[in-house]
Short mmCIF file of C-alpha atoms and ligand atoms in Angstrom, two decimals:
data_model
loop_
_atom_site.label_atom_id
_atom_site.label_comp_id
_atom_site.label_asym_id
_atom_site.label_seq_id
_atom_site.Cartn_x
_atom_site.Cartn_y
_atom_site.Cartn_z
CA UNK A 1 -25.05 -0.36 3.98
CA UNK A 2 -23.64 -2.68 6.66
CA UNK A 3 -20.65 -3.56 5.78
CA UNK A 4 -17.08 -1.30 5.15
CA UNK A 5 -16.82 -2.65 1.49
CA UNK A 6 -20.49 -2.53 1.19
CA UNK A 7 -20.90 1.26 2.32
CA UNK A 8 -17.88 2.10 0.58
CA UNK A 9 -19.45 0.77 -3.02
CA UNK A 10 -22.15 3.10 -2.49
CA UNK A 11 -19.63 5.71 -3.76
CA UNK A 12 -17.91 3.12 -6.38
CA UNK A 13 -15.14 2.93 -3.72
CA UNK A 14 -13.52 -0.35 -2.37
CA UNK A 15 -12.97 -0.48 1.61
CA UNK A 16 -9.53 -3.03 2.16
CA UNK A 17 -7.80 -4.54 4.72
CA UNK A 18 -3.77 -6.46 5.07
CA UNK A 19 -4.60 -9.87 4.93
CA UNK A 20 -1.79 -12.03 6.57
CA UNK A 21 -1.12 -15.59 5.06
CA UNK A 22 -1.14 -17.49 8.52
CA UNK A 23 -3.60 -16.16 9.74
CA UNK A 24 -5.99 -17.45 7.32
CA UNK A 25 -6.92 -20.25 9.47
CA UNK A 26 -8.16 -18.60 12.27
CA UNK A 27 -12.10 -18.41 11.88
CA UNK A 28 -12.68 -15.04 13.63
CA UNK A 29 -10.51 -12.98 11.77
CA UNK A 30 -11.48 -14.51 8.15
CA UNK A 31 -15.34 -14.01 8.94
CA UNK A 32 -14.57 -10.53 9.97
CA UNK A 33 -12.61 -10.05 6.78
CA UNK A 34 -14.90 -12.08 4.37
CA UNK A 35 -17.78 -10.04 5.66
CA UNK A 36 -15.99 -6.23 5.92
CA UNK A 37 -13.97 -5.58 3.19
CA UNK A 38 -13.62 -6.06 -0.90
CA UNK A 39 -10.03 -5.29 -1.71
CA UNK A 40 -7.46 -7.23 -0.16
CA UNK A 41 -3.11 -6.71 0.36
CA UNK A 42 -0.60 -8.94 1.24
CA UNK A 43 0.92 -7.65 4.31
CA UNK A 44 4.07 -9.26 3.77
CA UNK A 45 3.82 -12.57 1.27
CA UNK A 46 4.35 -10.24 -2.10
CA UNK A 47 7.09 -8.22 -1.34
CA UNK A 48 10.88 -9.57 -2.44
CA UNK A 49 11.96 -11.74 0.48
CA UNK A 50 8.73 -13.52 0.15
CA UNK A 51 8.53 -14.31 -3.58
CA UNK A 52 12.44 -14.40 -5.03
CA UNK A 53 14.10 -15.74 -1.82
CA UNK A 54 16.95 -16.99 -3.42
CA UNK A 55 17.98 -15.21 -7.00
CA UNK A 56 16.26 -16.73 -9.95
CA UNK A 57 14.15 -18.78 -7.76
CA UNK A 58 10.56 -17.30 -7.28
CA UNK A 59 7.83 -18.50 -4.91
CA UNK A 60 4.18 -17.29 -5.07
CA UNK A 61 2.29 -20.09 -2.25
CA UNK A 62 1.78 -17.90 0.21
CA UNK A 63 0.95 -14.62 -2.07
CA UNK A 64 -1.13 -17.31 -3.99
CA UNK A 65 -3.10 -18.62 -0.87
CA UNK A 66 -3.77 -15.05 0.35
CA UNK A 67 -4.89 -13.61 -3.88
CA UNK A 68 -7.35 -17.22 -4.10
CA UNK A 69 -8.96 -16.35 -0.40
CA UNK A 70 -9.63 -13.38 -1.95
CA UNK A 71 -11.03 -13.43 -5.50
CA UNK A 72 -13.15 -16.75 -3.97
CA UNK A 73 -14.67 -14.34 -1.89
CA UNK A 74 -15.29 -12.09 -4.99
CA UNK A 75 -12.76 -9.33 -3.24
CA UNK A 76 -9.91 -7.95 -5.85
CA UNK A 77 -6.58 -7.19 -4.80
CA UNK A 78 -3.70 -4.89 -4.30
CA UNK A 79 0.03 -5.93 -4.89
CA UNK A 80 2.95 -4.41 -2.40
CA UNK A 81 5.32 -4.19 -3.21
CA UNK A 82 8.31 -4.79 -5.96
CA UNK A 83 10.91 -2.41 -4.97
CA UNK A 84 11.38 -1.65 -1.66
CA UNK A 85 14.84 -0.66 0.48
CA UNK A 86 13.52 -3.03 2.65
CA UNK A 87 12.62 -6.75 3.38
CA UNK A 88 14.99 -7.91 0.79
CA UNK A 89 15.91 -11.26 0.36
CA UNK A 90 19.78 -11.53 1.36
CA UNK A 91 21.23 -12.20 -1.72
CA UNK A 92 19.75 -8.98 -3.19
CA UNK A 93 21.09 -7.18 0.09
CA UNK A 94 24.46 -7.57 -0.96
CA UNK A 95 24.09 -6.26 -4.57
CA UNK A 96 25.05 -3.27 -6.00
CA UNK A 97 25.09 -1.28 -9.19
CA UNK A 98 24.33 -2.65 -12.33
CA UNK A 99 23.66 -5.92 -11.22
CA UNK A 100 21.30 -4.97 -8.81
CA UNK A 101 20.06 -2.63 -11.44
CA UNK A 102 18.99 -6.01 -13.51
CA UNK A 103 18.06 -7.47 -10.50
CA UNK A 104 15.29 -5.40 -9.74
CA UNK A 105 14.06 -5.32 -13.63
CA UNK A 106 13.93 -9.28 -13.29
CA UNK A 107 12.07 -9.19 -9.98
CA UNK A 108 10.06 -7.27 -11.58
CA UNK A 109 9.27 -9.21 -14.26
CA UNK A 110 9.26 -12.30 -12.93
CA UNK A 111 6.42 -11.26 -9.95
CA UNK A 112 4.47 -9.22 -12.51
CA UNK A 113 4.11 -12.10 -15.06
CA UNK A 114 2.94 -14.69 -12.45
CA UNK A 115 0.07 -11.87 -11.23
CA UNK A 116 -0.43 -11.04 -15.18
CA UNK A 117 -4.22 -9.45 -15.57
CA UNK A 118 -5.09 -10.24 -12.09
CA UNK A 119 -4.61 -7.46 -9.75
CA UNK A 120 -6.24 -4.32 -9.19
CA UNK A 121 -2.50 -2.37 -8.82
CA UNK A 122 1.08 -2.85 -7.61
CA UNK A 123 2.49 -0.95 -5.30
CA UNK A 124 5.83 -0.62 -7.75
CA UNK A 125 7.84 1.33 -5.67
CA UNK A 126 7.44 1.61 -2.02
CA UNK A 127 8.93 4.04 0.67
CA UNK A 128 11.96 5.69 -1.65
CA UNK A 129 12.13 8.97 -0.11
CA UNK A 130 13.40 10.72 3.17
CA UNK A 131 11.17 13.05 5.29
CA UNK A 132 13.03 16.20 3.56
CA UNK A 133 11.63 15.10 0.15
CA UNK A 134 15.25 14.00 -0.98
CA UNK A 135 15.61 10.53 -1.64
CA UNK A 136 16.19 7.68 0.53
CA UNK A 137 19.91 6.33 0.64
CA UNK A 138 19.45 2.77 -0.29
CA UNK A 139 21.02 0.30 -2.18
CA UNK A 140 18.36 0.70 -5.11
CA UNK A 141 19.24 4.41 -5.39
CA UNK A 142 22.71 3.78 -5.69
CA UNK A 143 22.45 2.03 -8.85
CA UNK A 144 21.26 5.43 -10.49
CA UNK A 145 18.48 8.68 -9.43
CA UNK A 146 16.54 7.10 -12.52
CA UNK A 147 15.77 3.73 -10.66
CA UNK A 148 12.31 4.98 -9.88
CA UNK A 149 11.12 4.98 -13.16
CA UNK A 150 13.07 2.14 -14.38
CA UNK A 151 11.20 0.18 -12.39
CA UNK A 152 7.86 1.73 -13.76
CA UNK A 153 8.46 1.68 -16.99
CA UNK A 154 9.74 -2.52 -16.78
CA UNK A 155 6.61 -2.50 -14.22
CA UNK A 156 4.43 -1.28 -17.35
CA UNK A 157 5.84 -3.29 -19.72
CA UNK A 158 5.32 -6.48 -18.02
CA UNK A 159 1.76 -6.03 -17.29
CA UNK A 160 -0.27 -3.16 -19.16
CA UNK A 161 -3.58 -4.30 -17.17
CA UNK A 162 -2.30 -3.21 -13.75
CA UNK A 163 -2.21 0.28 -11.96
CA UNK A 164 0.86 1.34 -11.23
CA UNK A 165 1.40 3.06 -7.99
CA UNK A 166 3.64 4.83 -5.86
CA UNK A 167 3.55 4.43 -2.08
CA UNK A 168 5.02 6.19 1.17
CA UNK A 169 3.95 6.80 4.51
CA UNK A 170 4.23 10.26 6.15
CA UNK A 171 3.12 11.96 2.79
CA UNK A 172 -0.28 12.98 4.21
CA UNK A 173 0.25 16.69 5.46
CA UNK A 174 0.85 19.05 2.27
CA UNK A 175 3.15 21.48 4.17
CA UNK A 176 6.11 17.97 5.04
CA UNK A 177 8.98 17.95 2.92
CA UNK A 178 8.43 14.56 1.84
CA UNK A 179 4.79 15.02 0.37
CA UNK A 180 6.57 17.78 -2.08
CA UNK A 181 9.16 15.43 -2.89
CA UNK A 182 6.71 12.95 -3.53
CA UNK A 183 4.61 15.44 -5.34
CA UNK A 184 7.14 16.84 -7.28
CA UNK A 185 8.20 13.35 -8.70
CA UNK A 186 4.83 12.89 -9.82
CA UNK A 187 4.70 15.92 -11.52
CA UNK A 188 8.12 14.83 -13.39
CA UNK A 189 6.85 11.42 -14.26
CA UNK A 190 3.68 12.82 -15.88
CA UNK A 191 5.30 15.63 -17.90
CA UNK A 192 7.60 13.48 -19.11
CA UNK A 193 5.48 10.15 -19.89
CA UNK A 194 7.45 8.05 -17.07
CA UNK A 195 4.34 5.46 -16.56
CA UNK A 196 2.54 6.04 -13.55
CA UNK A 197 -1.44 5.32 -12.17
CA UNK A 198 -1.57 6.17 -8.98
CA UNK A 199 -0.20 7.38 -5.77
CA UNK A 200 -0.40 5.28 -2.27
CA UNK A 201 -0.72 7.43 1.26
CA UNK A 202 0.10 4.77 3.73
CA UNK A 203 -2.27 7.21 6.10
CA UNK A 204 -0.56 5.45 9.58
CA UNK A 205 -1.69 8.15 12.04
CA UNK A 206 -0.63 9.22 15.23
CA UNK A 207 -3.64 9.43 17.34
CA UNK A 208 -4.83 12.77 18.72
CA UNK A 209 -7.79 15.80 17.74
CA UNK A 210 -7.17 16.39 14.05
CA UNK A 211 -5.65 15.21 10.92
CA UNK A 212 -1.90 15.84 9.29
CA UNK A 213 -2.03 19.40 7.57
CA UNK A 214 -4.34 19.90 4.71
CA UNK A 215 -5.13 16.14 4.45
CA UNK A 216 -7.67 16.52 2.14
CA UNK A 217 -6.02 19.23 -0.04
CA UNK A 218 -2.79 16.63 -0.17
CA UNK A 219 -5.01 14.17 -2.01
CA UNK A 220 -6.67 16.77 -4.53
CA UNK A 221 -3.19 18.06 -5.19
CA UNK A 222 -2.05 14.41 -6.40
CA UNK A 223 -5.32 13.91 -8.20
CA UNK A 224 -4.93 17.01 -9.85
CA UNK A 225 -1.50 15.77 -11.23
CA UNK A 226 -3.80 13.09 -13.51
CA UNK A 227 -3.51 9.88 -10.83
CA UNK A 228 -6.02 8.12 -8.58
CA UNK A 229 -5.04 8.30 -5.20
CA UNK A 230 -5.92 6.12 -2.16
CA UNK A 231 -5.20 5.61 1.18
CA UNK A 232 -3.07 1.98 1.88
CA UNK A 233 -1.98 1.09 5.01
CA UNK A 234 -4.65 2.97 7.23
CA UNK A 235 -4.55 2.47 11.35
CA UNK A 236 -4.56 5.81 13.77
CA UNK A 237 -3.06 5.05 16.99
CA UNK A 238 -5.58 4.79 20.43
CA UNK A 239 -7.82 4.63 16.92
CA UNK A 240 -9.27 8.41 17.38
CA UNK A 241 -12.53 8.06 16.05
CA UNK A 242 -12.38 11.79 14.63
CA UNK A 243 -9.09 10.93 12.87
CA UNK A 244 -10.93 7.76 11.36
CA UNK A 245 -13.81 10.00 10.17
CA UNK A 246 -11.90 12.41 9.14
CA UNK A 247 -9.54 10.21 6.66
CA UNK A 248 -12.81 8.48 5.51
CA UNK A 249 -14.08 11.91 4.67
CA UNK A 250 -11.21 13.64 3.23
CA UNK A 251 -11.45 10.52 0.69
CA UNK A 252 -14.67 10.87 0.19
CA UNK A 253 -14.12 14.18 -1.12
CA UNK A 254 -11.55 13.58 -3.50
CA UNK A 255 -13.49 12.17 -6.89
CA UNK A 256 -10.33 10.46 -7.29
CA UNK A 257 -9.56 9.17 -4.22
CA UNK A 258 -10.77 5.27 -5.31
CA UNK A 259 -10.57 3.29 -1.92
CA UNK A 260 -9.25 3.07 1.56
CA UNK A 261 -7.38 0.10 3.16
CA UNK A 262 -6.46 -0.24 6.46
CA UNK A 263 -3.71 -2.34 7.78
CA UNK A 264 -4.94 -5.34 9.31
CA UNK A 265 -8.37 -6.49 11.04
CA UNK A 266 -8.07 -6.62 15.01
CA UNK A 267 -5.97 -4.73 16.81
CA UNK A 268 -4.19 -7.70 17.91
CA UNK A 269 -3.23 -8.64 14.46
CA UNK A 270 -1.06 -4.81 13.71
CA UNK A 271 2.30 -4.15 13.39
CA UNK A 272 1.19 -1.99 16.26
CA UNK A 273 -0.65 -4.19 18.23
CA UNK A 274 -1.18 -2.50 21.84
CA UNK A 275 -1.51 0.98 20.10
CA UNK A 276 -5.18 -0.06 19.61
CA UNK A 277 -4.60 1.36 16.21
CA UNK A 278 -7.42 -0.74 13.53
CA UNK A 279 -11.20 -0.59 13.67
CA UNK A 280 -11.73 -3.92 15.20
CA UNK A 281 -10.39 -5.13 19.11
CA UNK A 282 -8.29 -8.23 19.98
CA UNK A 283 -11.93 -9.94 20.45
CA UNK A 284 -12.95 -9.10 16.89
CA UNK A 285 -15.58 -7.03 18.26
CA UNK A 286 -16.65 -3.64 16.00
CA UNK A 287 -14.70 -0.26 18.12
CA UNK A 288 -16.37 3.23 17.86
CA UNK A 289 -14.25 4.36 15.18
CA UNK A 290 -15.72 1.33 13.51
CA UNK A 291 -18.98 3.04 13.73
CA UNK A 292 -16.85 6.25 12.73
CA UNK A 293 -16.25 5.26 9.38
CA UNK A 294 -19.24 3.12 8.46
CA UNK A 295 -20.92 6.56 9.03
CA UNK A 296 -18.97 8.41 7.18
CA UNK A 297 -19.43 6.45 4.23
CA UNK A 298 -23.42 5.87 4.53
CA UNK A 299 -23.49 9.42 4.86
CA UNK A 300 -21.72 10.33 1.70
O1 LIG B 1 9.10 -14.32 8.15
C1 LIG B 1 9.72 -14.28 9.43
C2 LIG B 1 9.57 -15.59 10.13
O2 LIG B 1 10.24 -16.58 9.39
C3 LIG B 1 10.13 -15.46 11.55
O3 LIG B 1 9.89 -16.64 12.25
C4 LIG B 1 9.48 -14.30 12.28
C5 LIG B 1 10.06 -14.08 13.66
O4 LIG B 1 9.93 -12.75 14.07
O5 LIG B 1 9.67 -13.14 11.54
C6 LIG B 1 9.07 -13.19 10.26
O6 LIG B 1 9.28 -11.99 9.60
C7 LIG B 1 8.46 -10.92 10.03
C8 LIG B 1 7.67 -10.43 8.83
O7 LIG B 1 6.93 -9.29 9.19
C9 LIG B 1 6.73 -11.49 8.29
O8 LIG B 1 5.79 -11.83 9.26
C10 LIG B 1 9.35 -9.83 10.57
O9 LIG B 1 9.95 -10.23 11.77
C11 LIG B 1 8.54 -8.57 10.81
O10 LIG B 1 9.42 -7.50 11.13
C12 LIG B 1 7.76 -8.21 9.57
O11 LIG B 1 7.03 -7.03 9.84
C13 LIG B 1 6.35 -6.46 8.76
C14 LIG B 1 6.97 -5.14 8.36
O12 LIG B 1 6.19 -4.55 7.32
C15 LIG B 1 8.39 -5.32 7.88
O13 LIG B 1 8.90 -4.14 7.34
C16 LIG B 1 4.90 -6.24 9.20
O14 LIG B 1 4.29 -7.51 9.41
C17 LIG B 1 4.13 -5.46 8.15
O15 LIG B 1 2.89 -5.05 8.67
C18 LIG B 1 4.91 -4.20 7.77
O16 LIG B 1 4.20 -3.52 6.76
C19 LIG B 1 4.77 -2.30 6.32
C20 LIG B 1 4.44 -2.13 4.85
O17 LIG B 1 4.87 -3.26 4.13
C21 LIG B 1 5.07 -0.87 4.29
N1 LIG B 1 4.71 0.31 5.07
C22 LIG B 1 4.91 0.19 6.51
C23 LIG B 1 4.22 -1.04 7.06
C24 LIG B 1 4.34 -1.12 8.57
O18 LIG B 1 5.66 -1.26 8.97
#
């Protein structure tokens, strides 16, 4: 196939990419995107800042505008993310304790029921652990250790179509601290019914030879703990071509590994813009690891 979302369906895979709200009018990068991929995130326009600015008070235009460019182009999509130390509004900032507590449940609630039965997964929780595998000292996990699956279970709850995911960054190499935290949650949550569908690998690589530790074995170890798996915020850094075919591949190899997204088109549109880091340069022209991955997935 031809395209990323194309060569990735070959496998019943999706192939993704960040899609940034104002950017939407620039023609280059939304006929790279229309053609590319088939599963779309918001990079920022669903996460709490963006949708409950001030408390009780939601606002879905610019989630909305990104979620209709995509299902008009027949591409589903991917919501990040409901709880989340960071990019908080303000007023949930200063909250603590219980009433942050309900906070979050009515954030929850209130996002999930405007996205009711139309996205692919949420990205529930996002980023809640430190790189020793304990857990991350934030606001939300002073109101309680059980916050995690609070949110999970409300998460459920308010929309039983959805899959429910965890997602972190720097959870890729099996021997890290933080992947067995990570891992060892999962574990907890599926022995004791704590409602959860799937586990995110944010997958944002430092450029050089080879992958993170036992990439591949990371992702069967998850899989093997009854969730899909996928890789959700994808760029590599100087964009080593290995690297990219290597990620592709160590997907490919996981039955449950269900899609790869990486995290914005050109390079000029990345958080990391000027670390060459995404599969496409500032032009919009296709870079060898580009050709990397499309290979990797014709070939599977
Ligand atoms: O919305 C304001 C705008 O009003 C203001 O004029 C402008 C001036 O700088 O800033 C805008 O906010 C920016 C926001 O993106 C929305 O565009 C912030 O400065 C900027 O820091 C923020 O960066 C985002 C970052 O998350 C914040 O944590 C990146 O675009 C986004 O790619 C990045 O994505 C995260 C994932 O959600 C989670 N995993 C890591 C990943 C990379 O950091």
């Amino acid at each position: 196939a031809g395209t990323l979302g194309a060569a990735a369906a070959q496998s019943g895979r999706y192939f993704g990419t960040a899609i940034a709200a104002n950017r939407l009018g620039d023609s280059t990068y939304t006929t790279i995107a229309g053609r590319e991929f088939n599963m779309v995130t918001a990079e920022n326009e669903m996460k709490p800042e963006a949708t409950q600015p001030n408390r009780g008070q939601f606002t879905f235009s610019a989630g909305d505008q990104i979620y209709n460019w995509a299902t008009q182009r027949g591409m589903k999509v991917r919501g990040h993310t409901l709880a989340w130390h960071a990019q908080q509004p303000g007023w949930m900032q200063s909250l603590g304790g219980s009433s942050l507590r309900q906070a979050m449940i009515d954030h929850i609630n209130g996002v999930m029921a405007h996205y009711k039965g139309k996205l692919a997964a949420w990205d529930v929780v996002n980023e809640a652990f430190n790189e020793d595998g304990s857990r991350r000292q934030s606001n939300l996990q002073s109101t309680g250790n059980d916050w995690i699956e609070v949110a999970f279970r409300t998460a459920r709850n308010a929309d039983p179509s959805t899959k429910l995911c965890y997602n972190d960054y720097n959870i890729e190499n099996w021997s890290y601290g933080k992947t067995q935290g990570v891992y060892n949650m999962i574990r907890d949550f599926k022995s004791r019914g704590v409602p959860i569908d799937c586990v995110g690998l944010q997958t944002h690589f430092t450029g050089g030879s080879s992958l993170p530790g036992n990439f591949q074995t990371t992702l069967s170890s998850f899989a093997a703990l009854g969730v899909d798996v996928a890789l959700t915020e994808v760029d590599v850094t100087n964009s080593s071509t290995s690297q990219y075919a290597g990620l592709t591949q160590a997907c490919l190899n996981v039955a449950r590994c269900i899609g790869i997204t990486v995290w914005g088109v050109r390079d000029s549109d990345s958080w990391r813009a000027g670390e060459s880091p995404l599969l496409f340069d500032n032009g919009g022209n296709k870079k060898a690891a580009y050709t990397s991955v499309l290979n990797a997935l014709n070939a599977a």
